[in-house]
Short mmCIF file of C-alpha atoms and ligand atoms in Angstrom, two decimals:
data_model
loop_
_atom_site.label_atom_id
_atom_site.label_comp_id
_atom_site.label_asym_id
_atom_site.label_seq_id
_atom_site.Cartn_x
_atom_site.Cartn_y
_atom_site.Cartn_z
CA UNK A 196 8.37 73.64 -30.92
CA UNK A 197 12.00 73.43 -29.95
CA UNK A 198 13.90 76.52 -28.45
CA UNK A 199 17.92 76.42 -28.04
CA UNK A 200 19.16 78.62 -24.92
CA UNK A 201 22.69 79.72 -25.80
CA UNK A 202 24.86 81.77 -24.68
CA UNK A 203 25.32 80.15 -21.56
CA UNK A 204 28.65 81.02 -19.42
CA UNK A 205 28.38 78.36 -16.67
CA UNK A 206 25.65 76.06 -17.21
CA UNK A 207 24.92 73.57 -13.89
CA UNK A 208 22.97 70.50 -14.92
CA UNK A 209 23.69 68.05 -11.36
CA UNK A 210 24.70 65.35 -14.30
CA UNK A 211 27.82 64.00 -13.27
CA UNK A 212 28.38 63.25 -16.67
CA UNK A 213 29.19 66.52 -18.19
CA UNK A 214 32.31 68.25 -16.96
CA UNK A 215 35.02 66.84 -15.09
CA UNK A 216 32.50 64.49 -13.37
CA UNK A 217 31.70 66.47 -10.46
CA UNK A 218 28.26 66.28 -9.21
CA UNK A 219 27.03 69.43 -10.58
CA UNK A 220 28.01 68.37 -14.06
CA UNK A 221 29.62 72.09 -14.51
CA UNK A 222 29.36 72.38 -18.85
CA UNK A 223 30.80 76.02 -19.70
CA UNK A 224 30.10 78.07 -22.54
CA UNK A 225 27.08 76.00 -23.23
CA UNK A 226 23.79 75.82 -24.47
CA UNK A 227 20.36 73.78 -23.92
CA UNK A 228 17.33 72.85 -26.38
CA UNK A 229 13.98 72.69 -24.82
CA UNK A 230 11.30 70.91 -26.34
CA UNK A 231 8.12 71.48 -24.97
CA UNK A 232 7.91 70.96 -21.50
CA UNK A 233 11.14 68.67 -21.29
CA UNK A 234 15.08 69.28 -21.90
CA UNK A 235 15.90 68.01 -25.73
CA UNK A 236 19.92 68.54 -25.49
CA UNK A 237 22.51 69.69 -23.21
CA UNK A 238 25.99 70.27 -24.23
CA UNK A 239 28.65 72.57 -25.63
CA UNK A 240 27.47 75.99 -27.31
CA UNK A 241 29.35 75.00 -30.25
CA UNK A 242 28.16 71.23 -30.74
CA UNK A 243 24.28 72.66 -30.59
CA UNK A 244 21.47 71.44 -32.86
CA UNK A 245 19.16 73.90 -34.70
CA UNK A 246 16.08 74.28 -32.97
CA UNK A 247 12.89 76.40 -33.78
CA UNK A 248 13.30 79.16 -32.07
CA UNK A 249 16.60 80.85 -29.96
CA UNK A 250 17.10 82.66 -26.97
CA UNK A 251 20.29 84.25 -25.93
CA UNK A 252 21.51 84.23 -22.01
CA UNK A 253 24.14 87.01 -22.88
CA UNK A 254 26.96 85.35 -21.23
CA UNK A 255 25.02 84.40 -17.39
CA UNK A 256 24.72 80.99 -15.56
CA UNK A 257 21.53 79.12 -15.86
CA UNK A 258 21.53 76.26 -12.94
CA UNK A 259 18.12 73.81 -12.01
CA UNK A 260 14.90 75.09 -10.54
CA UNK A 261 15.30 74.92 -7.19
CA UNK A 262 13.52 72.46 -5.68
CA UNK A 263 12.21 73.48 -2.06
CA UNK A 264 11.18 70.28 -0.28
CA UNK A 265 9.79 71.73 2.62
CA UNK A 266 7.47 74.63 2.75
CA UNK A 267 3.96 75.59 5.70
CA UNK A 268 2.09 78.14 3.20
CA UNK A 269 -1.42 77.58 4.35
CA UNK A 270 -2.16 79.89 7.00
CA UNK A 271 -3.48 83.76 7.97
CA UNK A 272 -1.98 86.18 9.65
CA UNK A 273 1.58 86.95 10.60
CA UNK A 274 3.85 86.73 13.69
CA UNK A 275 6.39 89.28 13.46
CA UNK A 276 5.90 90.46 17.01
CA UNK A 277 6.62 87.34 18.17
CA UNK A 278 10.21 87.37 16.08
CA UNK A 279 10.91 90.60 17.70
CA UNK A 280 10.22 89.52 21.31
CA UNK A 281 12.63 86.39 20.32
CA UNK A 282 15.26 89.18 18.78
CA UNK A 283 14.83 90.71 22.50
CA UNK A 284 15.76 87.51 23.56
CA UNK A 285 12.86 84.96 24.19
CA UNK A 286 13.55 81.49 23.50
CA UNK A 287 11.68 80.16 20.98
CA UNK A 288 8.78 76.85 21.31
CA UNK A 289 6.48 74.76 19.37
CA UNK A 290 3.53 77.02 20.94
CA UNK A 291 3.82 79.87 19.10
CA UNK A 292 1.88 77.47 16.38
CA UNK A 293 -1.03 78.02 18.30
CA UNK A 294 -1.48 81.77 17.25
CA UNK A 295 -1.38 80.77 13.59
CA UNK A 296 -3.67 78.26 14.31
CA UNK A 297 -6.48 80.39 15.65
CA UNK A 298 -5.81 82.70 12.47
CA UNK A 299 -5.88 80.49 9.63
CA UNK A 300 -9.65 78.48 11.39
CA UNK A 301 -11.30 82.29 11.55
CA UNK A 302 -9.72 82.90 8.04
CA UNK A 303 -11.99 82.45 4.57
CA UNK A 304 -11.38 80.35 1.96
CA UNK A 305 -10.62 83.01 -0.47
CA UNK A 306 -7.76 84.21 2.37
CA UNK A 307 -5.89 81.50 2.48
CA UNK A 308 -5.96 80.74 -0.96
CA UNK A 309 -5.09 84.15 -1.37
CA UNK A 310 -2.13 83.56 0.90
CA UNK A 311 -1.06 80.82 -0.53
CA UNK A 312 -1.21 82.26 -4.59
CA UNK A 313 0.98 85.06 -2.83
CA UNK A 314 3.70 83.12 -1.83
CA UNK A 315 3.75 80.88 -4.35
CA UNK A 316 4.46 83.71 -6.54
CA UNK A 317 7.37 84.04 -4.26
CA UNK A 318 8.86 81.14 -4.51
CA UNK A 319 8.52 81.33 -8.07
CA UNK A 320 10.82 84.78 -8.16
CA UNK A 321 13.07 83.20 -6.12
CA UNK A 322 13.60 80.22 -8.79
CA UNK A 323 11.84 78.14 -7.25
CA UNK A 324 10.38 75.68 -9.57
CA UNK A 325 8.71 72.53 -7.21
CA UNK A 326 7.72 73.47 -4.05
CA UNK A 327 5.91 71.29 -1.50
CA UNK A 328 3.47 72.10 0.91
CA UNK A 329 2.03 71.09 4.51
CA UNK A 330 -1.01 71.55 6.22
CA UNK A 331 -0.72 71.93 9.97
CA UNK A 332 -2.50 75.23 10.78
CA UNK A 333 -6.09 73.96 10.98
CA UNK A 334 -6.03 71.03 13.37
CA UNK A 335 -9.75 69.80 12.77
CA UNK A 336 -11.34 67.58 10.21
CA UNK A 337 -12.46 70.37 8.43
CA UNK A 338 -9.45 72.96 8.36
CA UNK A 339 -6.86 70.47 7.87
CA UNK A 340 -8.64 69.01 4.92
CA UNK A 341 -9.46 72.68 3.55
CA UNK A 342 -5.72 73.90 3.86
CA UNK A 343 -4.37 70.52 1.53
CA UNK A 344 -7.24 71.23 -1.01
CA UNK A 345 -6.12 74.94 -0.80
CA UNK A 346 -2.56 73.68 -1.49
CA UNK A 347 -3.24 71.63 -3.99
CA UNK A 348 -4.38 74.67 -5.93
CA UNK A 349 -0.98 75.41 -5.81
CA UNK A 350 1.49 72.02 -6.06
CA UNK A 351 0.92 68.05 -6.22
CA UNK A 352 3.43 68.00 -3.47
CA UNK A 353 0.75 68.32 -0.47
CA UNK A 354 1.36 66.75 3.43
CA UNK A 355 -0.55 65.83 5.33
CA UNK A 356 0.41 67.55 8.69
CA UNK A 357 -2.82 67.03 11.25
CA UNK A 358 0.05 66.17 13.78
CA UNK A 359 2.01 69.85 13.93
CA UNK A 360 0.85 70.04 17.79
CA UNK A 361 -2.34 69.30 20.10
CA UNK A 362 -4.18 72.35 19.61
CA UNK A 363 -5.59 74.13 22.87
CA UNK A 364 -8.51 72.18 23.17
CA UNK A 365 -7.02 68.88 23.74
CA UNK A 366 -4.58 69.76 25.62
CA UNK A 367 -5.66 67.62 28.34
CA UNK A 368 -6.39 64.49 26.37
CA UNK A 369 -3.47 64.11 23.55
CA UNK A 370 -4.60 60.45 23.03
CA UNK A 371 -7.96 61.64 21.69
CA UNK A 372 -6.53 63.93 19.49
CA UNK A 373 -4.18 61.30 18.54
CA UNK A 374 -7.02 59.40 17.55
CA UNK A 375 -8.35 62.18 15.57
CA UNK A 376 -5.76 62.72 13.48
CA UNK A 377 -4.74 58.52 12.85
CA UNK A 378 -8.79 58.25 12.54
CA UNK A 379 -11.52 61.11 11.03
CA UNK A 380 -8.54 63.34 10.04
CA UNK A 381 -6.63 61.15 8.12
CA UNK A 382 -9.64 59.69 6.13
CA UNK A 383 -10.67 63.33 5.14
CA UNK A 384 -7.40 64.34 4.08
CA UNK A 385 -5.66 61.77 3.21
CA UNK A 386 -7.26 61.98 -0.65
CA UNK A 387 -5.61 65.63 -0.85
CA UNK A 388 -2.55 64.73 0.38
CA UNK A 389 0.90 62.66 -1.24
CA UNK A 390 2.69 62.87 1.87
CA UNK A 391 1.94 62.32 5.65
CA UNK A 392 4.50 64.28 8.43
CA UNK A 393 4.90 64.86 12.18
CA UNK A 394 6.51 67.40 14.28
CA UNK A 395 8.63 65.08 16.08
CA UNK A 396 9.92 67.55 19.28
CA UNK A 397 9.79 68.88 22.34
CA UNK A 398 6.94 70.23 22.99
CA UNK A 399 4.95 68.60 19.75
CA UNK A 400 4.92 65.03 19.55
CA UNK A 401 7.04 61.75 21.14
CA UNK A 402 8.98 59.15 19.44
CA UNK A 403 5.77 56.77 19.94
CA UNK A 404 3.16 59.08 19.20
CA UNK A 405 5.34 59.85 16.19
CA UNK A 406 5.32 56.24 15.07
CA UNK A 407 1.66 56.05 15.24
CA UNK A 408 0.91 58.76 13.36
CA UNK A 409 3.20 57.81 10.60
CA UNK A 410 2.51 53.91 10.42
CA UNK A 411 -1.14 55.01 10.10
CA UNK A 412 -0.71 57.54 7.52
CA UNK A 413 1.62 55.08 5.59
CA UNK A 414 -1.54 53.00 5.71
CA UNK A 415 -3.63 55.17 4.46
CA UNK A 416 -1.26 55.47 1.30
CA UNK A 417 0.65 58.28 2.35
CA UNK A 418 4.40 58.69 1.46
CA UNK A 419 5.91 59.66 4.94
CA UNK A 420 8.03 62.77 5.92
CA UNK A 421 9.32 64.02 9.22
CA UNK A 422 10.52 66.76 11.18
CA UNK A 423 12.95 65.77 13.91
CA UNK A 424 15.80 67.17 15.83
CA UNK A 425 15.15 70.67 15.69
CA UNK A 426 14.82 71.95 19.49
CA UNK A 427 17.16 68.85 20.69
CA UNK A 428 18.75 65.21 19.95
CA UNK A 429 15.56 63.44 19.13
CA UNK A 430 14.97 59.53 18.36
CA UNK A 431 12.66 60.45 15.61
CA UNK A 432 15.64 61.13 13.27
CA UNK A 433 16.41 57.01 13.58
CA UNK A 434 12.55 56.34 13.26
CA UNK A 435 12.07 58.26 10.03
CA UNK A 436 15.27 56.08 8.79
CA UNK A 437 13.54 52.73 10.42
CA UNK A 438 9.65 53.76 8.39
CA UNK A 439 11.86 54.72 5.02
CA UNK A 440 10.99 58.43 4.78
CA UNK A 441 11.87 60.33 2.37
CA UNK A 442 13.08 62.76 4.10
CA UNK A 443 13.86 64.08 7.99
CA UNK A 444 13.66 67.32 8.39
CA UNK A 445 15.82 70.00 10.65
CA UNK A 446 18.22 67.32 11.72
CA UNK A 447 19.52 69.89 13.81
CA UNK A 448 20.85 68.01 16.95
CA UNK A 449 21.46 65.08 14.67
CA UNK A 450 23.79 62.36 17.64
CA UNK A 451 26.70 60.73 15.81
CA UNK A 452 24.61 57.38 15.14
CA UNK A 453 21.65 59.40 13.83
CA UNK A 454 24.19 60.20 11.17
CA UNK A 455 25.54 57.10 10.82
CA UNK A 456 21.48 55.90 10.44
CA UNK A 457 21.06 58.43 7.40
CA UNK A 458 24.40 58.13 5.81
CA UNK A 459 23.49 54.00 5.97
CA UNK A 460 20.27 55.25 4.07
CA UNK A 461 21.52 57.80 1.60
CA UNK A 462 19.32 55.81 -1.14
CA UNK A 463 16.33 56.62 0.42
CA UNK A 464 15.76 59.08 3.53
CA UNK A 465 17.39 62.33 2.51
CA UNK A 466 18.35 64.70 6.27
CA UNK A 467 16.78 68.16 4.73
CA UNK A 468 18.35 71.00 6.66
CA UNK A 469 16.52 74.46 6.67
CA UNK A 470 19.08 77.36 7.26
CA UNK A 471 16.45 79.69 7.73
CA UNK A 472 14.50 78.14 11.26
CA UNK A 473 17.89 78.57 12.74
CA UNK A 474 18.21 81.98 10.99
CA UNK A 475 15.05 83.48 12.65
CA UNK A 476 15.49 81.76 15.82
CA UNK A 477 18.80 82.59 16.61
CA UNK A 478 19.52 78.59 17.33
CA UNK A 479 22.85 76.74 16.54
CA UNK A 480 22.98 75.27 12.76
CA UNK A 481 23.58 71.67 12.13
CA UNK A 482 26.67 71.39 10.46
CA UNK A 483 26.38 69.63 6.83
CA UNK A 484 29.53 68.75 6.55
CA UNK A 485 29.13 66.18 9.37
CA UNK A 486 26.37 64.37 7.73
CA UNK A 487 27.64 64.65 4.03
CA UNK A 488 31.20 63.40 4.67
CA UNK A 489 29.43 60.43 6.39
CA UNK A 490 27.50 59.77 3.15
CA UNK A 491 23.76 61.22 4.09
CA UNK A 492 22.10 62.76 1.30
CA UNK A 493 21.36 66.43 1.95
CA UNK A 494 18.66 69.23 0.66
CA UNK A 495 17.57 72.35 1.70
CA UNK A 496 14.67 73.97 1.94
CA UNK A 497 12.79 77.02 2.69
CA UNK A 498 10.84 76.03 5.91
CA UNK A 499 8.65 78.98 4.83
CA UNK A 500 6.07 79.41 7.88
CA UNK A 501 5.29 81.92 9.45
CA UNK A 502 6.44 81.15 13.06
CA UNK A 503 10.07 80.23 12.45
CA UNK A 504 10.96 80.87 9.12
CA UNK A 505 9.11 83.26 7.07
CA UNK A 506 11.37 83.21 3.96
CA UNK A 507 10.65 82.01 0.12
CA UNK A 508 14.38 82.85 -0.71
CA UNK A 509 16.12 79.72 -1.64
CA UNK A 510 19.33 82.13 -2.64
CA UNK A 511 19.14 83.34 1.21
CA UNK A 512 19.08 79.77 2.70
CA UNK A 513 21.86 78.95 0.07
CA UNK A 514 24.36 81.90 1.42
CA UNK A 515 23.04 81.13 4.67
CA UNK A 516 23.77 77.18 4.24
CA UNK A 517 27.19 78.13 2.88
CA UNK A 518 28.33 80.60 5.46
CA UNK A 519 26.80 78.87 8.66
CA UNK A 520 26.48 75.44 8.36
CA UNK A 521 29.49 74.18 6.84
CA UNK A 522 28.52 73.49 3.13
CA UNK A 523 30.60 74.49 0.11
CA UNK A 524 28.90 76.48 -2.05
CA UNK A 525 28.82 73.88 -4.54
CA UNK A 526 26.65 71.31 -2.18
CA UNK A 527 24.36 74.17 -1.06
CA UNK A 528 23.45 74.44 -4.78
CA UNK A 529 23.32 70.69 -5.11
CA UNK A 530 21.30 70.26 -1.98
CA UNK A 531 18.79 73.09 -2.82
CA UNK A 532 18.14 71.57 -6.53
CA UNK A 533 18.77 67.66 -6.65
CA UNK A 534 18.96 67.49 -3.14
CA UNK A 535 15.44 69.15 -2.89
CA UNK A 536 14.47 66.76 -6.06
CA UNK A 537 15.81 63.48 -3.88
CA UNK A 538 14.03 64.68 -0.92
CA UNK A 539 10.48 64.69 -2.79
CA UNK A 540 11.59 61.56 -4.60
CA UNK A 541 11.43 63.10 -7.78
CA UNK A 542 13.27 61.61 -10.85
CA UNK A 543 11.66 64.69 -13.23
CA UNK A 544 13.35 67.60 -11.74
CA UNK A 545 16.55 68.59 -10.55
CA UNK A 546 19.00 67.77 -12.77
CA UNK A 547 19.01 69.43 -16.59
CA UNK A 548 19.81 66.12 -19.05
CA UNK A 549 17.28 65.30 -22.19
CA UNK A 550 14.03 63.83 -20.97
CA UNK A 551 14.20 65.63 -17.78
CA UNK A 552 11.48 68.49 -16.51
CA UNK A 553 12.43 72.01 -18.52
CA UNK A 554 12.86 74.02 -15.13
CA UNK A 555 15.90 76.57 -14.58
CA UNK A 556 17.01 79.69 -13.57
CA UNK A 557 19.22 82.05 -15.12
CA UNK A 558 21.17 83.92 -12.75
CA UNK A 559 22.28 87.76 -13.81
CA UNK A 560 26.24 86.43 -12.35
CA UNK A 561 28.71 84.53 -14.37
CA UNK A 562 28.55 81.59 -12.19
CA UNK A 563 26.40 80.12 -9.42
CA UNK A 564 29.12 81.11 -7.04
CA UNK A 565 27.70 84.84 -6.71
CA UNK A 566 24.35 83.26 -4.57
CA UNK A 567 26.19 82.67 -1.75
CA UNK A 568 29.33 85.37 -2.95
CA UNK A 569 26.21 88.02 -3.42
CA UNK A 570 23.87 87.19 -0.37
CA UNK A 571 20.37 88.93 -0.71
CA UNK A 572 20.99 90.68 -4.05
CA UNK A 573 18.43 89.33 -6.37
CA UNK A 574 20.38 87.47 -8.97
CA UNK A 575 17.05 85.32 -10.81
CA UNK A 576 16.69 87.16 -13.58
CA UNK A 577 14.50 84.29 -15.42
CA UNK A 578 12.86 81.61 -14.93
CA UNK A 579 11.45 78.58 -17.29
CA UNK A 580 9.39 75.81 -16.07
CA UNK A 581 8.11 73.06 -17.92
CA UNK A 582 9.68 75.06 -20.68
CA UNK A 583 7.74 78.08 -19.59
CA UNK A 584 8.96 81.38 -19.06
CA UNK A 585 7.37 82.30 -16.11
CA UNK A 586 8.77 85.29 -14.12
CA UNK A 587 11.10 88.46 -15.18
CA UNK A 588 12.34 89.48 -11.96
CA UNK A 589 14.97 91.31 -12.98
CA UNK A 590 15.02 95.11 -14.97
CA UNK A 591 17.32 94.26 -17.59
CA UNK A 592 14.40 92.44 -20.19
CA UNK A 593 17.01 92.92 -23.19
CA UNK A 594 18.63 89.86 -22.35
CA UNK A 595 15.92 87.57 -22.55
CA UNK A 596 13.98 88.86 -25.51
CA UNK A 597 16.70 88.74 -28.14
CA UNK A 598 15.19 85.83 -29.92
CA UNK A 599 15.95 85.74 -33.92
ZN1 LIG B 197 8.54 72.75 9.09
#
């Protein structure tokens, strides 16, 4: 069954192909043709094919499903006291991890999963279409491996994130939790898992322990990942570039040859900012402009956790990106979309082209523009995934269910 969207005012596909060869492949006054779960036919409203069934846009955008690269959405309980006493001016550390921690172990399966459903729901009104999703709130054998097979109820993009910090109780003895999480930990999650990451910071884990961690996961046929950089200039940054991650995440302190490392590597480690830890930390940004004039490849992502970043809005991090950390607004969308895509090295979603993954969003604005012009006015009015309508955020239903 084949369904042509038309109507389209501004239709981003990130296919440099269409339009005046721009990376978001701008086609206007267009139209698409899904078939299935995939993208038949992209092009001009007037050049398009007949197709089963027809839905009108009535004259919006439609861009990608975002693709949010970088997400903590196992855990229980909530830490908005803790944002206030940083609002009142307390700095913010990796120990506030510790509180979630002691949550999400007393929580129930049916909690977290609960938790989880919720915000994925979330990121689903937000336009999010491919999300990904660590563990890191359990920190034993049992509750790391429970939060990945509680994630996996929710995306095949699961990490493995035993290393987040040393929880209380080896505090004294890092090595043997080091050991626990290369050893027992790894074995019992690494079937749940695609990916394998490490808090790489102050006050988490060193540049060695990092490498450890990693190597082994990468053993264990793990894809590896990385946050680095956040709290201060960090060597992990050049490590995740040295291992081939796909991605490095925060980048926040990012030195002049840590740029230089990831623009050499634009192929294959993507530097994946996340507007929104600075946001609720009240820290400096990293400025994209930096590490995307150098050549890096950039994303964003939500950083959704409930410590430093408790947002599922990739709109907010996009107006956020745009207005604080130096991106245009057409990168922010690029970043947040194929960037995202590049980050989870993902050759299905991202870019709208035949062949390609049926996920978008239609945006109630005549061009993407308005999600950084418009900041925190809910502009996804629809979204279609795997050629699926899946959400109808918006009050204005009329526009979607003029089919003929
Ligand atoms: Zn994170």
């Amino acid at each position: 069954m084949t369904v042509l969207y038309t109507d389209i005012r501004e239709l981003v596909t990130n296919d440099p192909a269409n339009g005046d060869g721009d990376p978001l492949g701008i086609i206007s006054d267009a139209a698409l043709v899904v078939d299935g779960a995939e993208i038949a036919w992209v092009g001009r409203r007037a050049d398009a094919p007949d197709a089963d069934d027809r839905v009108s846009c009535a004259d919006t955008s439609v861009i990608p499903g975002f693709v949010d690269s970088h997400a903590h959405l196992v855990f229980a309980g909530e830490r908005s006291a803790e944002f206030a006493a940083r609002m009142s001016g307390q700095p913010y550390g990796a120990g506030g991890i510790a509180s979630t921690v002691a949550a999400t172990r007393a929580a129930d399966e049916a909690t977290l999963l609960a938790g989880v459903q919720r915000l994925a729901h979330e990121l689903l009104r937000a336009g999010v279409t491919t999300f990904e999703c660590k563990s890191g709130y359990g920190l034993t054998v049992e509750d790391e491996a429970r939060s990945l097979r509680i994630a996996g109820a929710v995306t095949d993009e699961t990490t493995f994130l035993g290393a987040h910090v040393v929880p209380a109780e080896f505090r004294d003895d890092r090595a043997a939790y080091i050991d626990l999480v290369t050893g027992p930990m790894l074995q019992a999650c690494a079937p749940h898992a695609r990916w394998v990451d490490v808090f790489c910071d102050r006050g988490a884990f060193d540049v060695d322990e990092t490498r450890h961690i990693l190597t082994a996961g990468m053993a264990a046929g793990l894809d590896a990942r990385l946050h680095a950089g956040q709290l201060g200039p960090s060597a992990g940054i050049r490590l995740a570039v040295e291992l081939g991650a796909a991605s490095v995440d925060h980048c926040t302190y990012a030195t002049d040859d840590d740029v230089d490392a990831l623009a050499g590597a634009a192929g294959t480690t993507v530097a994946t900012l996340l507007p929104g830890a600075e946001f609720s930390t009240r820290a400096r940004y990293p400025d994209a402009k930096r590490l995307i004039d150098a050549g890096a490849t950039v994303a964003l992502a939500t950083d959704c956790n409930p410590g430093s970043s408790f947002t599922t809005s990739m709109p907010f991090c996009i107006a956020v990106a745009v207005r604080d950390m130096n991106f245009t607004p057409a990168q922010a969308l690029w970043a947040a979309t194929a960037g995202g895509a590049a980050a989870l090295r993902r050759d299905d979603i991202g870019v709208l082209a035949a062949g390609r993954r049926a996920d978008f969003v239609r945006l109630d604005a005549p061009s993407y523009l308005h999600l950084a012009y418009r900041p925190g006015v809910p502009l996804v009015c629809d979204v279609v995934k795997a050629g699926q309508h899946m959400a109808y955020p918006s009050s204005n239903p009329e526009n979607v269910e003029s089919r003929s």
